[in-house]
Coordinates of C-alpha atoms in Angstrom, one line a residue:
M1 CA 0.0 0.0 0.0
I2 CA 1.2 3.5 -0.9
S3 CA 0.8 6.5 1.5
A4 CA -1.6 9.3 0.8
N5 CA 1.3 11.9 0.4
L6 CA 3.2 9.7 -2.0
S7 CA 0.1 9.0 -4.1
A8 CA -0.6 12.7 -4.3
I9 CA 2.9 13.3 -5.6
F10 CA 2.6 10.6 -8.2
Y11 CA -0.9 12.0 -9.2
L12 CA 0.7 15.4 -9.6
I13 CA 3.4 13.9 -11.8
S14 CA 0.8 12.2 -14.0
G15 CA -1.1 15.5 -14.2
V16 CA 2.1 17.3 -15.4
L17 CA 2.6 14.5 -18.0
F18 CA -1.0 15.0 -19.2
I19 CA -0.3 18.8 -19.7
L20 CA 2.9 17.9 -21.6
A21 CA 0.8 15.5 -23.7
L22 CA -1.7 18.2 -24.7
R23 CA 1.2 20.5 -25.5
G24 CA 2.8 17.9 -27.7
L25 CA -0.4 17.0 -29.5
S26 CA -0.9 20.6 -30.5
S27 CA 1.7 20.3 -33.2
P28 CA 2.2 17.4 -35.8
E29 CA 6.0 17.6 -35.2
T30 CA 5.6 16.8 -31.5
S31 CA 2.5 14.7 -31.6
R32 CA 4.3 11.3 -31.1
Q33 CA 6.1 12.7 -28.1
G34 CA 2.9 14.1 -26.7
N35 CA 1.2 10.7 -27.2
F36 CA 4.0 9.0 -25.2
F37 CA 3.7 11.5 -22.3
G38 CA -0.1 10.8 -22.2
I39 CA 0.4 7.0 -22.1
L40 CA 3.1 7.4 -19.4
G41 CA 0.9 9.6 -17.3
M42 CA -2.0 7.2 -17.5
V43 CA 0.2 4.2 -16.6
I44 CA 1.4 6.1 -13.5
A45 CA -2.2 7.1 -12.5
I46 CA -3.6 3.6 -12.9
T47 CA -0.7 2.0 -11.0
V48 CA -0.9 4.5 -8.1
T49 CA -4.7 4.0 -7.9
F50 CA -4.2 0.2 -7.6
L51 CA -1.5 0.6 -5.0
T52 CA -3.7 2.9 -2.9
I53 CA -6.4 0.2 -2.5
G54 CA -4.1 -1.9 -0.4
N55 CA -6.5 -4.7 0.1
F56 CA -5.8 -7.4 -2.5
S57 CA -9.2 -9.0 -2.0
S58 CA -11.5 -10.9 -4.5
G59 CA -12.9 -7.5 -5.4
F60 CA -9.5 -6.3 -6.4
I61 CA -9.0 -9.3 -8.6
Y62 CA -12.3 -8.6 -10.3
V63 CA -11.3 -5.1 -11.1
L64 CA -7.9 -6.3 -12.5
I65 CA -9.7 -8.9 -14.7
F66 CA -12.1 -6.3 -16.1
L67 CA -9.3 -3.9 -16.6
L68 CA -7.3 -6.4 -18.6
V69 CA -10.4 -7.5 -20.6
G70 CA -11.3 -3.9 -21.4
G71 CA -7.7 -3.0 -22.2
L72 CA -7.4 -5.9 -24.6
I73 CA -10.7 -5.1 -26.3
G74 CA -9.7 -1.4 -26.7
A75 CA -6.3 -2.4 -28.1
F76 CA -7.8 -4.8 -30.6
I77 CA -10.3 -2.2 -31.8
A78 CA -7.6 0.5 -32.0
Y79 CA -5.4 -1.9 -34.0
K80 CA -8.2 -3.1 -36.4
I81 CA -10.1 0.2 -36.9
P82 CA -9.4 1.9 -40.3
M83 CA -8.6 5.6 -40.3
T84 CA -11.8 6.2 -42.1
A85 CA -13.8 5.1 -39.1
M86 CA -11.7 7.0 -36.5
P87 CA -14.4 9.7 -36.0
E88 CA -17.0 7.0 -35.2
L89 CA -14.5 5.3 -32.9
V90 CA -13.9 8.6 -31.0
A91 CA -17.7 9.2 -30.7
G92 CA -18.1 5.6 -29.4
F93 CA -15.3 6.0 -26.8
H94 CA -16.8 9.3 -25.6
S95 CA -20.1 7.5 -25.0
L96 CA -18.3 4.9 -22.9
V97 CA -16.7 7.7 -20.8
G98 CA -20.1 9.2 -20.2
L99 CA -21.7 5.8 -19.3
A100 CA -18.8 5.1 -16.9
A101 CA -19.5 8.4 -15.1
V102 CA -23.2 7.5 -14.8
F103 CA -22.4 4.0 -13.4
V104 CA -20.0 5.5 -10.8
A105 CA -22.6 8.0 -9.8
I106 CA -25.3 5.3 -9.4
S107 CA -22.9 3.2 -7.3
A108 CA -22.0 6.2 -5.1
F109 CA -25.7 7.1 -4.6
L110 CA -26.9 3.6 -3.8
N111 CA -23.9 2.7 -1.6
P112 CA -22.3 6.0 -0.3
D113 CA -20.7 4.2 2.7
A114 CA -18.3 2.5 0.3
F115 CA -17.1 5.9 -1.0
N116 CA -17.0 7.5 2.5
L117 CA -19.8 9.9 1.4
G118 CA -22.2 9.2 4.2
S119 CA -25.1 6.9 4.3
P120 CA -28.2 6.4 2.1
G121 CA -30.5 9.4 2.5
N122 CA -27.7 11.2 4.4
I123 CA -25.0 11.9 1.7
K124 CA -22.7 14.8 2.2
L125 CA -24.2 17.8 0.4
G126 CA -21.0 18.7 -1.5
S127 CA -20.6 15.1 -2.7
L128 CA -24.2 14.9 -3.8
I129 CA -23.9 18.1 -5.9
E130 CA -20.7 16.8 -7.5
M131 CA -22.3 13.4 -8.1
S132 CA -25.5 14.8 -9.6
I133 CA -23.6 17.1 -12.0
G134 CA -21.2 14.4 -13.0
A135 CA -24.1 12.0 -13.6
A136 CA -26.1 14.5 -15.6
I137 CA -23.1 15.5 -17.8
G138 CA -22.2 11.8 -18.2
A139 CA -25.7 10.9 -19.4
I140 CA -25.7 13.8 -21.9
T141 CA -22.3 12.7 -23.2
F142 CA -23.5 9.1 -23.6
S143 CA -26.7 9.7 -25.5
G144 CA -25.2 12.6 -27.5
S145 CA -22.2 10.5 -28.5
I146 CA -24.5 7.7 -29.6
I147 CA -26.3 10.0 -32.0
A148 CA -23.0 11.4 -33.3
F149 CA -21.8 7.8 -33.9
L150 CA -25.0 6.9 -35.8
K151 CA -24.7 10.1 -37.9
L152 CA -21.0 9.4 -38.7
Q153 CA -21.7 5.8 -39.4
G154 CA -24.4 6.7 -41.9
I155 CA -27.1 4.8 -39.9
M156 CA -28.8 8.1 -39.2
S157 CA -29.1 11.0 -41.7
G158 CA -26.4 13.6 -41.4
S159 CA -28.9 16.3 -42.0
P160 CA -30.4 18.2 -39.1
I161 CA -33.5 16.6 -37.5
T162 CA -35.7 19.4 -36.3
F163 CA -39.3 19.9 -35.2
K164 CA -41.5 22.8 -34.1
G165 CA -40.8 24.0 -30.6
Q166 CA -37.5 22.1 -30.4
H167 CA -35.4 24.9 -28.9
P168 CA -37.9 25.9 -26.2
L169 CA -38.2 22.2 -25.3
N170 CA -34.4 21.9 -25.0
A171 CA -34.3 25.0 -22.8
L172 CA -37.1 23.7 -20.7
I173 CA -35.4 20.4 -20.1
L174 CA -32.1 22.0 -19.3
I175 CA -33.8 24.2 -16.7
S176 CA -35.6 21.1 -15.3
I177 CA -32.2 19.4 -14.9
I178 CA -31.0 22.3 -12.7
I179 CA -34.3 22.1 -10.7
L180 CA -34.0 18.4 -10.3
I181 CA -30.4 18.7 -9.0
Y182 CA -31.5 21.2 -6.4
L183 CA -34.5 19.1 -5.3
L184 CA -32.3 15.9 -5.2
C185 CA -29.7 17.7 -3.0
T186 CA -32.6 18.9 -0.8
T187 CA -34.5 15.6 -0.4
Q188 CA -32.0 12.9 -1.5
S189 CA -34.9 11.1 -3.1
S190 CA -34.0 8.1 -5.2
N191 CA -36.9 8.7 -7.5
L192 CA -35.6 12.2 -8.3
F193 CA -32.1 10.7 -9.0
W194 CA -33.5 8.3 -11.6
I195 CA -35.6 11.0 -13.1
L196 CA -32.5 13.2 -13.4
L197 CA -30.7 10.5 -15.3
A198 CA -33.6 9.8 -17.6
V199 CA -34.0 13.5 -18.4
S200 CA -30.3 13.9 -19.0
F201 CA -30.2 11.0 -21.4
L202 CA -33.1 12.6 -23.3
I203 CA -31.5 16.0 -23.6
G204 CA -28.3 14.4 -25.0
F205 CA -30.3 13.0 -27.9
L206 CA -32.2 16.3 -28.5
L207 CA -29.0 18.4 -28.4
I208 CA -27.2 16.4 -31.2
I209 CA -30.0 15.5 -33.7
P210 CA -30.5 19.1 -35.0
I211 CA -26.7 19.5 -35.7
G212 CA -25.9 18.9 -39.4
G213 CA -23.0 17.1 -41.0
A214 CA -21.1 20.3 -41.7
D215 CA -20.8 20.9 -38.0
M216 CA -20.0 17.3 -37.0
P217 CA -16.2 17.9 -36.3
V218 CA -17.3 20.6 -33.8
V219 CA -19.7 18.1 -32.2
I220 CA -16.9 15.5 -31.7
S221 CA -14.8 18.2 -30.0
M222 CA -17.7 19.3 -27.9
L223 CA -18.5 15.8 -26.8
N224 CA -14.9 15.3 -25.9
S225 CA -15.2 18.3 -23.6
Y226 CA -18.4 17.0 -22.1
S227 CA -16.7 13.6 -21.3
G228 CA -13.9 15.5 -19.6
W229 CA -16.2 17.4 -17.3
A230 CA -18.2 14.2 -16.5
A231 CA -14.9 12.5 -15.5
A232 CA -13.9 15.6 -13.4
G233 CA -17.3 15.5 -11.6
I234 CA -16.9 11.9 -10.7
G235 CA -13.3 12.5 -9.7
F236 CA -14.6 14.8 -7.0
T237 CA -17.1 12.1 -5.9
L238 CA -14.3 9.5 -5.7
E239 CA -11.8 12.0 -4.2
N240 CA -9.4 11.0 -6.9
T241 CA -6.9 13.7 -7.8
A242 CA -5.7 12.2 -11.0
L243 CA -9.3 11.9 -12.3
I244 CA -10.1 15.5 -11.4
I245 CA -6.9 16.8 -13.2
T246 CA -7.4 14.6 -16.2
G247 CA -11.1 15.4 -16.5
A248 CA -10.5 19.1 -16.1
L249 CA -7.7 19.1 -18.8
V250 CA -9.9 17.2 -21.3
G251 CA -12.9 19.3 -20.5
S252 CA -11.2 22.6 -20.9
S253 CA -9.0 21.7 -23.9
G254 CA -12.1 20.2 -25.6
A255 CA -14.1 23.4 -25.0
I256 CA -11.2 25.6 -26.3
L257 CA -10.8 23.4 -29.4
S258 CA -14.6 23.6 -30.0
Y259 CA -14.5 27.4 -29.7
I260 CA -11.5 27.6 -32.1
M261 CA -13.3 25.4 -34.6
C262 CA -16.5 27.3 -34.4
K263 CA -14.5 30.5 -35.0
G264 CA -12.8 28.8 -38.0
M265 CA -16.3 27.9 -39.4
N266 CA -17.9 31.2 -38.6
R267 CA -20.3 29.3 -36.3
S268 CA -21.7 30.5 -33.0
F269 CA -20.1 28.5 -30.2
F270 CA -23.3 28.7 -28.0
N271 CA -25.5 27.8 -30.9
V272 CA -23.6 24.5 -31.4
I273 CA -23.3 23.5 -27.8
L274 CA -27.0 24.3 -27.2
G275 CA -28.1 22.0 -30.0
G276 CA -27.7 23.8 -33.3
F277 CA -29.9 26.7 -32.2
G278 CA -30.8 28.6 -35.4
A279 CA -29.7 25.9 -37.7
T280 CA -30.8 26.4 -41.3
N281 CA -32.4 24.0 -43.7
Q282 CA -29.7 21.9 -45.3
S283 CA -31.4 21.8 -48.6
G284 CA -29.7 25.0 -49.7
G285 CA -30.6 27.1 -52.7
N286 CA -28.7 25.4 -55.5
Q287 CA -30.3 22.0 -55.9
N288 CA -30.6 22.4 -59.7
K289 CA -26.8 22.6 -60.2
E290 CA -26.6 18.9 -61.1
Q291 CA -28.2 19.8 -64.5
K292 CA -25.3 22.1 -65.4
P293 CA -22.6 20.6 -67.7
V294 CA -19.3 19.7 -66.2
K295 CA -15.9 19.1 -67.7
S296 CA -14.6 15.6 -66.9
G297 CA -11.2 14.2 -67.6
N298 CA -8.9 11.3 -67.0
A299 CA -5.5 10.5 -65.5
D300 CA -3.7 11.5 -68.7
D301 CA -5.3 15.0 -68.6
A302 CA -4.5 15.5 -65.0
A303 CA -0.9 14.4 -65.5
F304 CA -0.5 16.7 -68.4
L305 CA -1.7 19.7 -66.4
M306 CA 0.6 18.8 -63.5
K307 CA 3.7 18.2 -65.7
N308 CA 3.3 21.8 -67.0
A309 CA 2.7 23.4 -63.6
S310 CA 5.3 25.1 -61.5
S311 CA 3.2 24.8 -58.3
V312 CA 0.5 22.4 -57.1
I313 CA -1.6 22.6 -54.0
I314 CA -3.1 19.4 -52.6
V315 CA -6.5 19.7 -50.8
P316 CA -7.3 16.4 -49.0
G317 CA -10.7 15.5 -47.6
Y318 CA -12.8 12.7 -46.3
G319 CA -12.9 11.0 -49.7
M320 CA -9.2 10.5 -49.5
A321 CA -9.7 8.8 -46.1
V322 CA -12.5 6.6 -47.5
A323 CA -10.2 5.4 -50.4
Q324 CA -7.2 5.1 -48.2
A325 CA -5.3 7.2 -50.8
Q326 CA -2.8 9.0 -48.6
H327 CA 0.1 6.7 -49.5
A328 CA -0.7 6.9 -53.2
L329 CA -0.9 10.6 -52.9
R330 CA 2.5 10.8 -51.2
E331 CA 4.0 8.8 -54.1
M332 CA 2.4 11.1 -56.7
V333 CA 3.8 14.2 -54.8
D334 CA 7.3 12.6 -54.7
T335 CA 7.1 12.2 -58.5
L336 CA 6.0 15.8 -58.9
K337 CA 8.9 17.0 -56.7
K338 CA 11.4 15.1 -58.8
N339 CA 10.2 17.2 -61.7
D340 CA 11.0 20.4 -59.7
I341 CA 7.3 21.2 -59.1
K342 CA 6.5 22.9 -55.8
V343 CA 3.9 21.0 -53.8
S344 CA 2.0 22.1 -50.7
Y345 CA -0.9 20.6 -48.7
A346 CA -3.8 22.8 -47.7
I347 CA -5.8 21.7 -44.6
H348 CA -9.1 23.1 -43.6
P349 CA -9.9 23.2 -39.9
V350 CA -12.9 20.8 -40.3
A351 CA -11.5 18.7 -43.2
G352 CA -12.7 15.1 -42.5
R353 CA -15.1 14.4 -39.7
M354 CA -13.0 15.1 -36.6
P355 CA -10.4 17.7 -35.6
G356 CA -7.0 16.9 -37.1
H357 CA -8.3 14.0 -39.3
M358 CA -6.4 15.0 -42.4
N359 CA -3.2 15.8 -40.4
V360 CA -3.2 12.3 -39.0
L361 CA -3.7 10.7 -42.4
L362 CA -0.9 12.7 -44.0
A363 CA 1.4 11.9 -41.0
E364 CA 0.6 8.2 -41.5
A365 CA 2.0 8.6 -45.1
N366 CA 5.1 10.4 -43.7
V367 CA 4.3 13.6 -45.5
P368 CA 6.8 16.3 -44.3
Y369 CA 5.3 18.6 -41.8
D370 CA 6.7 21.7 -43.4
E371 CA 4.7 21.0 -46.5
V372 CA 1.4 21.0 -44.6
F373 CA -0.4 24.4 -44.1
E374 CA -3.6 25.5 -42.4
L375 CA -6.2 27.6 -44.2
E376 CA -5.0 30.9 -42.9
E377 CA -1.4 30.2 -44.0
I378 CA -2.1 29.1 -47.5
N379 CA -5.4 30.5 -48.7
N380 CA -3.7 33.5 -50.4
D381 CA -1.4 31.2 -52.4
F382 CA -4.2 29.6 -54.5
S383 CA -4.4 32.6 -56.8
N384 CA -0.7 32.2 -57.6
A385 CA -0.8 28.4 -58.0
D386 CA -1.1 26.6 -61.3
V387 CA -3.1 23.5 -60.1
A388 CA -5.2 22.7 -57.1
F389 CA -5.6 18.9 -56.7
V390 CA -8.8 18.4 -54.6
I391 CA -8.9 14.8 -53.5
G392 CA -12.1 14.0 -51.7
A393 CA -12.8 17.4 -50.1
N394 CA -16.2 18.9 -50.8
D395 CA -17.9 21.3 -48.4
V396 CA -14.6 23.0 -47.4
T397 CA -14.1 24.1 -51.0
N398 CA -17.7 25.1 -51.9
P399 CA -17.9 28.7 -53.1
V400 CA -21.6 29.0 -51.9
A401 CA -20.2 29.5 -48.4
K402 CA -19.4 33.0 -49.7
T403 CA -22.2 33.6 -52.2
D404 CA -25.4 32.0 -51.0
P405 CA -26.9 33.4 -47.7
Q406 CA -29.5 30.6 -47.7
S407 CA -26.8 27.9 -47.6
P408 CA -26.2 26.0 -44.4
I409 CA -22.5 26.6 -44.8
Y410 CA -22.8 30.3 -45.5
G411 CA -20.1 32.3 -43.7
M412 CA -17.8 29.3 -43.2
P413 CA -14.3 30.1 -44.4
I414 CA -13.4 27.9 -47.3
L415 CA -10.2 27.0 -49.2
D416 CA -10.2 29.3 -52.2
V417 CA -9.3 26.6 -54.7
E418 CA -11.4 28.2 -57.4
K419 CA -8.8 31.0 -57.7
C420 CA -6.2 28.5 -59.1
K421 CA -5.6 28.4 -62.8
S422 CA -6.7 24.8 -63.0
V423 CA -8.7 22.7 -60.4
L424 CA -8.5 18.9 -60.6
F425 CA -11.4 17.5 -58.5
V426 CA -11.2 13.8 -57.7
K427 CA -14.7 12.5 -56.8
R428 CA -16.8 9.4 -57.5
S429 CA -19.8 11.4 -58.6
L430 CA -21.5 14.8 -58.4
S431 CA -23.2 13.8 -55.2
P432 CA -23.3 16.5 -52.5
G433 CA -20.9 16.6 -49.5
Y434 CA -21.6 15.7 -45.9
A435 CA -23.5 19.0 -45.5
G436 CA -25.9 17.7 -48.0
I437 CA -25.5 20.5 -50.6
D438 CA -24.2 20.8 -54.1
N439 CA -20.8 22.2 -54.8
D440 CA -20.6 25.2 -57.2
L441 CA -16.9 24.4 -57.8
F442 CA -17.9 21.4 -60.0
Y443 CA -19.2 23.7 -62.7
K444 CA -16.5 26.3 -62.8
E445 CA -14.7 26.8 -66.2
N446 CA -11.3 26.0 -64.6
T447 CA -12.5 22.8 -62.9
L448 CA -11.8 19.4 -64.4
M449 CA -13.7 16.6 -62.7
L450 CA -11.9 13.2 -62.3
F451 CA -14.7 10.7 -61.6
A452 CA -13.0 7.7 -60.0
D453 CA -11.9 6.1 -56.8
A454 CA -9.4 8.5 -55.2
K455 CA -6.7 5.9 -54.7
K456 CA -7.0 4.4 -58.2
M457 CA -7.0 7.8 -59.9
T458 CA -4.0 9.0 -58.0
E459 CA -2.1 5.8 -58.9
E460 CA -3.0 6.3 -62.5
I461 CA -1.8 9.9 -62.5
T462 CA 1.5 8.9 -61.0
K463 CA 2.1 6.3 -63.7
N464 CA 1.4 9.0 -66.4
L465 CA 3.8 11.4 -64.6
D466 CA 6.8 9.0 -64.9

């Protein structure tokens, strides 16, 4: 058994490692080191928690067994999951964090003696407040993450699901949660506790269903924040310093990231976290654009344009992830650079379906970090570039974000690929993007559509470049 003072020191060390992990993950160059710090911090925190138990009883053995089983399942899923399904995996894991917070709160409420919180019906007020808030946020995180998972997986439509009186209903339920927490702390009624959980599960569904596909990366970040605050609340209940620190770090960093992404998309932060308040109809005002003629080409045409270019900007999107084309893209770029053609990568803040999705894919293909640029860094370069190679990106290149006030993505900063001399757009069809709207870029005079699987088309272009 480890002393309380020593465990506090080790928890502090793990907290510092978590801070270093967040710092490292803020940049692609240091992300691997940041990931290592996070793993080391968690190993220390788990080890110290076990050592503080002190009593190696049958209960301890059960905990160890479940930990090993859960760890093996998690490792297997992480190893097998394709990068295309990473957003769904993150949403699924967020739901498990929320559900864990709910289960801990239930255990603490039903058996407070085991947690040194008092006795049933006579739980410490501070502990009951922490428990109630943690349980409510955990329930919201669980149900909200389930909806996010279903939308990302395509089981549920990515379009907003709205109904009359939705926002007043959400506001009423949120107010009722606050009232329920107050009444629960006053009466310690078990009926009120279960009602609080049920209402929290309900509002989690209602907050996420009206959020459209274009805002899904923000939703993932927001749910990450919720899961952190749920963990922090339960950390207070368990009087576990490491859980409090970790939860607070995840909650605050997730909230900051959500705010940054909302700013990058010209979205209201409060509108998104309150359930897409003010969301517009995703139908947009350009549904007849499919009837316009488009210019289509093949790998020979694309290779010819690139061979005669002095600079090429690559714009990756979710279609690249679906086709697993990042390695083929890297080979094509290497060939271009052998021909003394300048190549850069342009990354939109919400490219893909979760924050940093494209950065991870490019890092997997060992793309040099100094060739990858964010929107603000590279957007002015499109007007001077010869070719923009858009591989699977859609909504983040759609000019209607600047021209159509009725569009659901209106006001969202986009990559100005239309300003390039030539735009090569790799896509299977003219189908709309995840936001559910048509892309005006398809019909521009300087756009050549390459209708094919992204990986196969990129490989064909590389062959024609040799």
